[in-house]
GROMACS .gro file of C-alpha atoms in nm:
model
  381
    1MET     CA    1   2.118   1.170  -0.609
    2LYS     CA    2   2.002   0.815  -0.723
    3HIS     CA    3   2.265   0.690  -0.497
    4ILE     CA    4   2.118   0.835  -0.205
    5LEU     CA    5   1.796   0.738  -0.282
    6LEU     CA    6   1.844   0.363  -0.330
    7THR     CA    7   2.032   0.393   0.050
    8VAL     CA    8   1.735   0.532   0.179
    9PHE     CA    9   1.516   0.282   0.008
   10SER     CA   10   1.754  -0.057   0.114
   11LEU     CA   11   1.710   0.124   0.490
   12VAL     CA   12   1.349   0.093   0.482
   13ALA     CA   13   1.314  -0.224   0.315
   14ALA     CA   14   1.602  -0.374   0.564
   15SER     CA   15   1.402  -0.241   0.881
   16LEU     CA   16   1.084  -0.390   0.752
   17PHE     CA   17   1.264  -0.750   0.642
   18ALA     CA   18   1.440  -0.733   1.016
   19LYS     CA   19   1.089  -0.788   1.141
   20GLU     CA   20   1.065  -1.097   0.913
   21MET     CA   21   0.815  -0.963   0.667
   22PRO     CA   22   0.580  -1.230   0.608
   23PHE     CA   23   0.567  -1.354   0.200
   24LYS     CA   24   0.897  -1.188   0.122
   25GLU     CA   25   0.900  -1.308  -0.240
   26ILE     CA   26   0.550  -1.086  -0.239
   27VAL     CA   27   0.723  -0.766  -0.074
   28VAL     CA   28   0.985  -0.786  -0.313
   29ALA     CA   29   0.819  -0.815  -0.618
   30LEU     CA   30   0.566  -0.521  -0.487
   31ASP     CA   31   0.929  -0.297  -0.466
   32ASN     CA   32   1.007  -0.407  -0.800
   33TYR     CA   33   0.707  -0.348  -0.997
   34ASN     CA   34   0.382  -0.153  -0.788
   35PRO     CA   35   0.268   0.123  -0.983
   36GLN     CA   36   0.206   0.349  -0.628
   37ILE     CA   37   0.524   0.236  -0.480
   38GLN     CA   38   0.707   0.321  -0.815
   39ILE     CA   39   0.532   0.662  -0.842
   40ALA     CA   40   0.627   0.756  -0.491
   41ARG     CA   41   0.967   0.697  -0.563
   42ALA     CA   42   0.977   0.856  -0.850
   43LYS     CA   43   0.809   1.177  -0.639
   44ILE     CA   44   1.076   1.174  -0.451
   45GLU     CA   45   1.375   1.259  -0.745
   46SER     CA   46   1.132   1.458  -0.908
   47ASN     CA   47   1.026   1.730  -0.593
   48GLN     CA   48   1.412   1.751  -0.548
   49ILE     CA   49   1.473   1.877  -0.874
   50SER     CA   50   1.201   2.119  -0.901
   51MET     CA   51   1.276   2.256  -0.554
   52ARG     CA   52   1.668   2.275  -0.695
   53THR     CA   53   1.547   2.439  -1.020
   54GLU     CA   54   1.383   2.677  -0.794
   55ARG     CA   55   1.720   2.798  -0.647
   56ASN     CA   56   1.868   2.867  -1.039
   57LEU     CA   57   1.952   3.218  -1.091
   58ASP     CA   58   1.753   3.406  -1.402
   59ASP     CA   59   1.934   3.388  -1.728
   60PRO     CA   60   2.190   3.687  -1.769
   61SER     CA   61   2.058   3.994  -1.931
   62VAL     CA   62   2.254   4.151  -2.229
   63GLU     CA   63   2.211   4.476  -2.393
   64TYR     CA   64   2.351   4.678  -2.703
   65LEU     CA   65   2.266   5.039  -2.812
   66LEU     CA   66   2.398   5.149  -3.117
   67MET     CA   67   2.345   5.548  -3.142
   68SER     CA   68   2.178   5.727  -3.424
   69PRO     CA   69   2.222   5.961  -3.607
   70GLY     CA   70   2.543   6.020  -3.464
   71ASN     CA   71   2.895   5.910  -3.512
   72ALA     CA   72   2.888   5.530  -3.625
   73ASN     CA   73   3.118   5.434  -3.369
   74ASP     CA   74   2.889   5.518  -3.052
   75MET     CA   75   2.778   5.208  -2.931
   76GLU     CA   76   2.672   5.097  -2.540
   77LEU     CA   77   2.725   4.750  -2.408
   78VAL     CA   78   2.556   4.596  -2.106
   79VAL     CA   79   2.565   4.249  -1.978
   80SER     CA   80   2.390   4.161  -1.594
   81GLN     CA   81   2.278   3.919  -1.361
   82GLU     CA   82   1.988   3.953  -1.139
   83PHE     CA   83   1.953   3.756  -0.825
   84ALA     CA   84   1.764   3.738  -0.539
   85PHE     CA   85   1.812   3.845  -0.178
   86PRO     CA   86   2.087   3.603  -0.071
   87THR     CA   87   1.912   3.495   0.218
   88LYS     CA   88   1.658   3.349   0.046
   89TYR     CA   89   1.830   3.036  -0.125
   90ALA     CA   90   1.960   2.915   0.233
   91ARG     CA   91   1.568   2.929   0.311
   92MET     CA   92   1.499   2.735  -0.012
   93LYS     CA   93   1.745   2.504   0.020
   94LYS     CA   94   1.671   2.436   0.376
   95ALA     CA   95   1.308   2.354   0.283
   96GLU     CA   96   1.446   2.125  -0.002
   97LYS     CA   97   1.596   1.914   0.276
   98LEU     CA   98   1.306   1.922   0.450
   99ALA     CA   99   1.103   1.813   0.129
  100TYR     CA  100   1.348   1.532   0.057
  101LYS     CA  101   1.210   1.420   0.439
  102ARG     CA  102   0.858   1.435   0.372
  103ASP     CA  103   0.865   1.258   0.030
  104SER     CA  104   1.095   0.988   0.196
  105LEU     CA  105   0.785   0.923   0.459
  106GLU     CA  106   0.513   0.943   0.215
  107TYR     CA  107   0.714   0.672   0.034
  108GLU     CA  108   0.749   0.496   0.354
  109LEU     CA  109   0.364   0.517   0.381
  110THR     CA  110   0.240   0.435   0.042
  111ARG     CA  111   0.479   0.120   0.090
  112LYS     CA  112   0.287   0.019   0.380
  113GLU     CA  113  -0.054   0.058   0.238
  114VAL     CA  114   0.078  -0.122  -0.082
  115ILE     CA  115   0.181  -0.411   0.161
  116ALA     CA  116  -0.112  -0.422   0.383
  117SER     CA  117  -0.360  -0.460   0.083
  118ALA     CA  118  -0.112  -0.715  -0.062
  119TYR     CA  119  -0.136  -0.938   0.284
  120GLU     CA  120  -0.498  -0.893   0.302
  121ILE     CA  121  -0.543  -1.081  -0.096
  122CYS     CA  122  -0.274  -1.336   0.070
  123ALA     CA  123  -0.485  -1.385   0.370
  124GLU     CA  124  -0.781  -1.456   0.146
  125ILE     CA  125  -0.619  -1.682  -0.071
  126ILE     CA  126  -0.469  -1.876   0.194
  127TYR     CA  127  -0.863  -1.925   0.298
  128LEU     CA  128  -0.974  -2.027  -0.010
  129ASN     CA  129  -0.673  -2.257  -0.050
  130GLN     CA  130  -0.858  -2.406   0.273
  131ILE     CA  131  -1.196  -2.408   0.125
  132LEU     CA  132  -1.067  -2.600  -0.203
  133GLU     CA  133  -0.938  -2.875  -0.031
  134MET     CA  134  -1.243  -2.897   0.197
  135ASP     CA  135  -1.467  -2.834  -0.117
  136SER     CA  136  -1.299  -3.120  -0.298
  137ILE     CA  137  -1.299  -3.344   0.021
  138ARG     CA  138  -1.680  -3.279   0.003
  139TYR     CA  139  -1.723  -3.344  -0.344
  140GLU     CA  140  -1.587  -3.674  -0.306
  141MET     CA  141  -1.743  -3.808  -0.040
  142SER     CA  142  -2.135  -3.663  -0.223
  143ARG     CA  143  -2.015  -3.851  -0.513
  144VAL     CA  144  -1.960  -4.190  -0.307
  145ASN     CA  145  -2.263  -4.146  -0.134
  146TYR     CA  146  -2.468  -4.054  -0.439
  147GLU     CA  147  -2.339  -4.408  -0.580
  148LYS     CA  148  -2.469  -4.576  -0.321
  149LEU     CA  149  -2.752  -4.465  -0.262
  150LYS     CA  150  -2.837  -4.555  -0.662
  151ARG     CA  151  -2.730  -4.899  -0.555
  152GLY     CA  152  -2.941  -4.908  -0.282
  153MET     CA  153  -3.232  -4.792  -0.500
  154GLU     CA  154  -3.164  -5.102  -0.712
  155GLU     CA  155  -3.147  -5.299  -0.369
  156GLY     CA  156  -3.528  -5.135  -0.280
  157LYS     CA  157  -3.365  -4.958   0.014
  158TYR     CA  158  -3.430  -4.622  -0.147
  159ASN     CA  159  -3.678  -4.429  -0.355
  160ILE     CA  160  -3.581  -4.206  -0.641
  161LEU     CA  161  -3.640  -3.884  -0.442
  162GLU     CA  162  -3.426  -3.960  -0.210
  163VAL     CA  163  -3.135  -4.057  -0.466
  164ASN     CA  164  -3.239  -3.721  -0.676
  165GLU     CA  165  -3.179  -3.567  -0.287
  166GLY     CA  166  -2.843  -3.715  -0.283
  167GLN     CA  167  -2.776  -3.594  -0.616
  168ILE     CA  168  -2.903  -3.253  -0.586
  169GLY     CA  169  -2.609  -3.271  -0.314
  170MET     CA  170  -2.343  -3.403  -0.560
  171ILE     CA  171  -2.396  -3.110  -0.783
  172THR     CA  172  -2.430  -2.846  -0.513
  173ALA     CA  173  -2.072  -2.996  -0.392
  174PHE     CA  174  -1.895  -2.941  -0.735
  175SER     CA  175  -2.065  -2.613  -0.758
  176ASN     CA  176  -1.955  -2.489  -0.436
  177TYR     CA  177  -1.565  -2.636  -0.542
  178SER     CA  178  -1.590  -2.452  -0.919
  179GLU     CA  179  -1.681  -2.116  -0.730
  180THR     CA  180  -1.374  -2.157  -0.490
  181ARG     CA  181  -1.123  -2.233  -0.778
  182ARG     CA  182  -1.271  -1.859  -0.960
  183SER     CA  183  -1.249  -1.688  -0.608
  184LEU     CA  184  -0.889  -1.826  -0.580
  185SER     CA  185  -0.794  -1.709  -0.987
  186GLU     CA  186  -0.956  -1.358  -0.925
  187ASN     CA  187  -0.777  -1.326  -0.591
  188THR     CA  188  -0.427  -1.435  -0.759
  189LEU     CA  189  -0.496  -1.202  -1.031
  190GLN     CA  190  -0.539  -0.889  -0.820
  191LEU     CA  191  -0.224  -1.020  -0.644
  192ASN     CA  192  -0.026  -0.977  -0.963
  193ALA     CA  193  -0.172  -0.667  -1.047
  194LEU     CA  194  -0.009  -0.504  -0.775
  195ALA     CA  195   0.253  -0.633  -0.930
  196GLY     CA  196   0.207  -0.480  -1.206
  197ASN     CA  197   0.180  -0.803  -1.386
  198ASN     CA  198   0.539  -0.777  -1.442
  199THR     CA  199   0.594  -1.140  -1.243
  200THR     CA  200   0.406  -1.453  -1.145
  201LEU     CA  201   0.274  -1.485  -0.803
  202LYS     CA  202   0.108  -1.758  -0.645
  203ILE     CA  203   0.060  -1.866  -0.277
  204ASN     CA  204  -0.013  -2.207  -0.225
  205ASP     CA  205   0.006  -2.257   0.174
  206ARG     CA  206  -0.245  -2.325   0.356
  207GLU     CA  207  -0.126  -2.197   0.668
  208TYR     CA  208  -0.047  -1.808   0.786
  209PRO     CA  209   0.227  -1.657   0.892
  210GLN     CA  210   0.328  -1.761   1.255
  211ASN     CA  211   0.468  -1.576   1.527
  212LEU     CA  212   0.399  -1.192   1.427
  213LYS     CA  213   0.472  -0.992   1.709
  214ASP     CA  214   0.201  -0.820   1.897
  215CYS     CA  215   0.243  -0.423   1.842
  216SER     CA  216   0.301  -0.291   2.092
  217ARG     CA  217   0.373   0.077   1.986
  218LYS     CA  218   0.115   0.228   1.761
  219SER     CA  219   0.260   0.363   1.410
  220THR     CA  220   0.405   0.693   1.435
  221ILE     CA  221   0.490   0.723   1.064
  222MET     CA  222   0.160   0.988   1.057
  223GLU     CA  223   0.303   1.184   1.316
  224GLU     CA  224   0.626   1.243   1.201
  225LEU     CA  225   0.500   1.342   0.850
  226ILE     CA  226   0.269   1.618   1.066
  227ALA     CA  227   0.586   1.753   1.203
  228VAL     CA  228   0.784   1.728   0.907
  229GLU     CA  229   0.512   1.916   0.720
  230ALA     CA  230   0.448   2.219   0.995
  231GLU     CA  231   0.856   2.260   0.978
  232ILE     CA  232   0.822   2.269   0.588
  233ASN     CA  233   0.557   2.531   0.616
  234ALA     CA  234   0.727   2.721   0.902
  235GLN     CA  235   1.009   2.767   0.618
  236GLN     CA  236   0.797   2.835   0.375
  237MET     CA  237   0.696   3.150   0.540
  238LYS     CA  238   1.049   3.252   0.558
  239VAL     CA  239   1.069   3.171   0.175
  240ALA     CA  240   0.807   3.422   0.119
  241LYS     CA  241   0.951   3.699   0.388
  242ALA     CA  242   1.251   3.684   0.196
  243GLU     CA  243   1.047   3.735  -0.143
  244SER     CA  244   0.985   4.112  -0.006
  245HIS     CA  245   1.352   4.168   0.024
  246PRO     CA  246   1.492   4.378  -0.270
  247SER     CA  247   1.687   4.170  -0.539
  248LEU     CA  248   2.035   4.269  -0.663
  249SER     CA  249   2.201   4.315  -1.018
  250ALA     CA  250   2.540   4.342  -1.075
  251GLY     CA  251   2.688   4.335  -1.405
  252TYR     CA  252   2.973   4.488  -1.709
  253LYS     CA  253   2.882   4.788  -1.910
  254MET     CA  254   3.143   4.939  -2.235
  255VAL     CA  255   3.033   5.256  -2.344
  256LYS     CA  256   3.234   5.428  -2.699
  257SER     CA  257   3.154   5.752  -2.811
  258GLY     CA  258   3.488   5.846  -2.930
  259GLU     CA  259   3.666   5.704  -2.672
  260THR     CA  260   3.599   5.355  -2.500
  261ALA     CA  261   3.487   5.326  -2.116
  262HIS     CA  262   3.449   5.025  -1.930
  263GLY     CA  263   3.269   5.019  -1.570
  264PHE     CA  264   3.078   4.771  -1.331
  265VAL     CA  265   2.683   4.817  -1.276
  266VAL     CA  266   2.483   4.751  -1.004
  267GLY     CA  267   2.097   4.781  -0.896
  268SER     CA  268   1.858   4.663  -0.733
  269SER     CA  269   1.454   4.611  -0.783
  270ILE     CA  270   1.198   4.625  -0.465
  271PRO     CA  271   0.905   4.377  -0.538
  272ILE     CA  272   0.665   4.626  -0.465
  273PHE     CA  273   0.373   4.404  -0.664
  274SER     CA  274   0.585   4.090  -0.696
  275ALA     CA  275   0.565   3.978  -0.341
  276ARG     CA  276   0.203   4.044  -0.262
  277GLY     CA  277   0.001   3.809  -0.141
  278LYS     CA  278   0.254   3.566  -0.148
  279LYS     CA  279   0.275   3.505   0.248
  280GLN     CA  280  -0.120   3.493   0.248
  281LEU     CA  281  -0.081   3.242   0.006
  282VAL     CA  282   0.173   2.997   0.197
  283GLN     CA  283  -0.052   3.025   0.508
  284ALA     CA  284  -0.370   2.925   0.302
  285GLU     CA  285  -0.127   2.638   0.155
  286SER     CA  286  -0.054   2.526   0.506
  287THR     CA  287  -0.368   2.532   0.646
  288VAL     CA  288  -0.482   2.286   0.369
  289SER     CA  289  -0.196   2.012   0.400
  290ASN     CA  290  -0.234   2.068   0.763
  291LEU     CA  291  -0.591   1.988   0.799
  292GLU     CA  292  -0.565   1.695   0.512
  293LEU     CA  293  -0.270   1.532   0.673
  294SER     CA  294  -0.486   1.550   1.035
  295GLN     CA  295  -0.774   1.394   0.861
  296ARG     CA  296  -0.542   1.080   0.679
  297ALA     CA  297  -0.410   1.050   1.061
  298ALA     CA  298  -0.726   1.001   1.233
  299GLU     CA  299  -0.849   0.781   0.972
  300LEU     CA  300  -0.547   0.584   0.996
  301GLU     CA  301  -0.540   0.539   1.396
  302VAL     CA  302  -0.924   0.440   1.368
  303SER     CA  303  -0.863   0.189   1.082
  304LEU     CA  304  -0.567   0.054   1.319
  305ASN     CA  305  -0.757   0.071   1.623
  306ASN     CA  306  -1.073  -0.128   1.518
  307GLU     CA  307  -0.806  -0.368   1.343
  308LEU     CA  308  -0.684  -0.424   1.732
  309ASN     CA  309  -1.005  -0.444   1.864
  310ARG     CA  310  -1.116  -0.699   1.589
  311VAL     CA  311  -0.828  -0.958   1.721
  312GLU     CA  312  -0.916  -0.931   2.031
  313GLU     CA  313  -1.241  -1.016   1.918
  314TYR     CA  314  -1.093  -1.329   1.687
  315VAL     CA  315  -0.940  -1.425   1.934
  316LYS     CA  316  -1.190  -1.516   2.207
  317LEU     CA  317  -1.433  -1.608   1.895
  318THR     CA  318  -1.201  -1.855   1.707
  319SER     CA  319  -1.069  -2.018   2.079
  320MET     CA  320  -1.432  -2.160   2.097
  321TYR     CA  321  -1.342  -2.347   1.803
  322ASP     CA  322  -1.162  -2.701   1.807
  323LYS     CA  323  -0.979  -2.778   1.479
  324ASP     CA  324  -0.873  -3.137   1.579
  325MET     CA  325  -1.251  -3.199   1.658
  326PHE     CA  326  -1.358  -3.102   1.315
  327ASP     CA  327  -1.072  -3.342   1.148
  328GLN     CA  328  -1.179  -3.622   1.367
  329THR     CA  329  -1.573  -3.538   1.301
  330LEU     CA  330  -1.542  -3.616   0.959
  331GLN     CA  331  -1.293  -3.956   0.973
  332LEU     CA  332  -1.564  -4.106   1.247
  333LEU     CA  333  -1.848  -3.998   0.998
  334LYS     CA  334  -1.682  -4.170   0.738
  335LYS     CA  335  -1.658  -4.474   0.972
  336THR     CA  336  -1.969  -4.495   1.085
  337VAL     CA  337  -2.121  -4.488   0.737
  338ASP     CA  338  -1.904  -4.716   0.596
  339GLY     CA  339  -2.012  -4.920   0.946
  340GLY     CA  340  -2.408  -4.909   0.893
  341ARG     CA  341  -2.450  -4.730   1.194
  342ILE     CA  342  -2.621  -4.423   1.002
  343THR     CA  343  -2.838  -4.404   0.645
  344GLU     CA  344  -2.681  -4.249   0.353
  345ILE     CA  345  -2.928  -3.980   0.396
  346GLU     CA  346  -2.863  -3.925   0.737
  347TYR     CA  347  -2.508  -3.910   0.634
  348THR     CA  348  -2.538  -3.621   0.436
  349THR     CA  349  -2.748  -3.387   0.648
  350VAL     CA  350  -2.408  -3.479   0.902
  351LEU     CA  351  -2.144  -3.428   0.604
  352ASP     CA  352  -2.331  -3.100   0.530
  353SER     CA  353  -2.373  -2.976   0.866
  354TRP     CA  354  -1.998  -3.038   0.944
  355TYR     CA  355  -1.909  -2.851   0.609
  356ASP     CA  356  -2.107  -2.524   0.707
  357ASN     CA  357  -1.942  -2.503   1.069
  358ASN     CA  358  -1.610  -2.589   0.955
  359LYS     CA  359  -1.629  -2.335   0.690
  360THR     CA  360  -1.733  -2.040   0.948
  361TYR     CA  361  -1.470  -2.137   1.130
  362LEU     CA  362  -1.243  -2.105   0.870
  363GLU     CA  363  -1.350  -1.775   0.783
  364GLN     CA  364  -1.295  -1.663   1.130
  365VAL     CA  365  -0.951  -1.743   1.095
  366LYS     CA  366  -0.902  -1.599   0.777
  367GLU     CA  367  -1.046  -1.258   0.935
  368PHE     CA  368  -0.792  -1.273   1.233
  369ASN     CA  369  -0.522  -1.304   1.033
  370LYS     CA  370  -0.609  -1.001   0.807
  371SER     CA  371  -0.642  -0.773   1.142
  372LEU     CA  372  -0.356  -0.934   1.265
  373LEU     CA  373  -0.106  -0.862   0.949
  374LYS     CA  374  -0.226  -0.527   0.856
  375VAL     CA  375  -0.149  -0.438   1.265
  376PHE     CA  376   0.171  -0.607   1.216
  377VAL     CA  377   0.291  -0.377   0.875
  378TYR     CA  378   0.246  -0.078   1.094
  379CYS     CA  379   0.390  -0.185   1.403
  380GLU     CA  380   0.656   0.034   1.509
  381ASP     CA  381   0.858  -0.218   1.720
   0.00000   0.00000   0.00000
């Protein structure tokens, strides 16, 4: 069984890596250490063991009777074994195979959910890496500008109010830098928590994964799960019907009363009471599982459709921005203030505007990639 499980997991991993999964180190760590994935993996084997034990025969029955009063040598011994009608075991075994397929799909679904959550954090970290770099530039430029304002005040060019304003700008820039560092640390801790804190994961990237394929076919995993669950429910109903068949028993009997006699014992038990309500129970459980799966399927479809819509909207929005223009603006701003064509006060205003607009642009790019990565995880190409 373990060999089969490992083969299934290897095939799942291979199919994902065949799609050139980004952040491969993260995915490997999740496979090895994520508690949800480990639980889903363990459930496959535990459910199989549970269903196999349900097919176990009842314990043999041994009866020994010593006659009294009477001849001290008079005795009776009966050893018998009871078992269900044979069709029940065949139906239970088929239900076991279907349950294995269902649990494997649940495992794959859980794995996708965990990877999608990790990718969302990875996208956030990449964004924060970009912002941290920008915060560092802004703080350094604000610090240099503040020093110029102080020298300008000594020369009579600026007053104390203008110098204080420059100092506030420098403090604000440093505060933003510190806040970004804290957010980066928090997200890194969340990422490592997904791997059970059993390894050290760190994303230093400042660029998002490239060449992610567009998903031309929606995820069918929930559809497969619903179909398998319907097969299991139908098979469980057959098992319940088999419960109404008589159980059988066979054994050996020895009687000693002067002479010793041997023989076989056969018997039957009619389930007048024990099978009552079992078909209704299976039907009720089937209804509950079908409703739950239908709800999960609808929620997943809505979620993926929302992400696809977001991708389309963010493509339109981000296409209106020009990153080269933002970089060029910063370089021109430095040259302009160094050349004396704008004052340090004007410089502060333009720098703040550059920062706010560039940050807005990077936020949109982040959200676009978050949606793209989630859709990619569930893509069936």
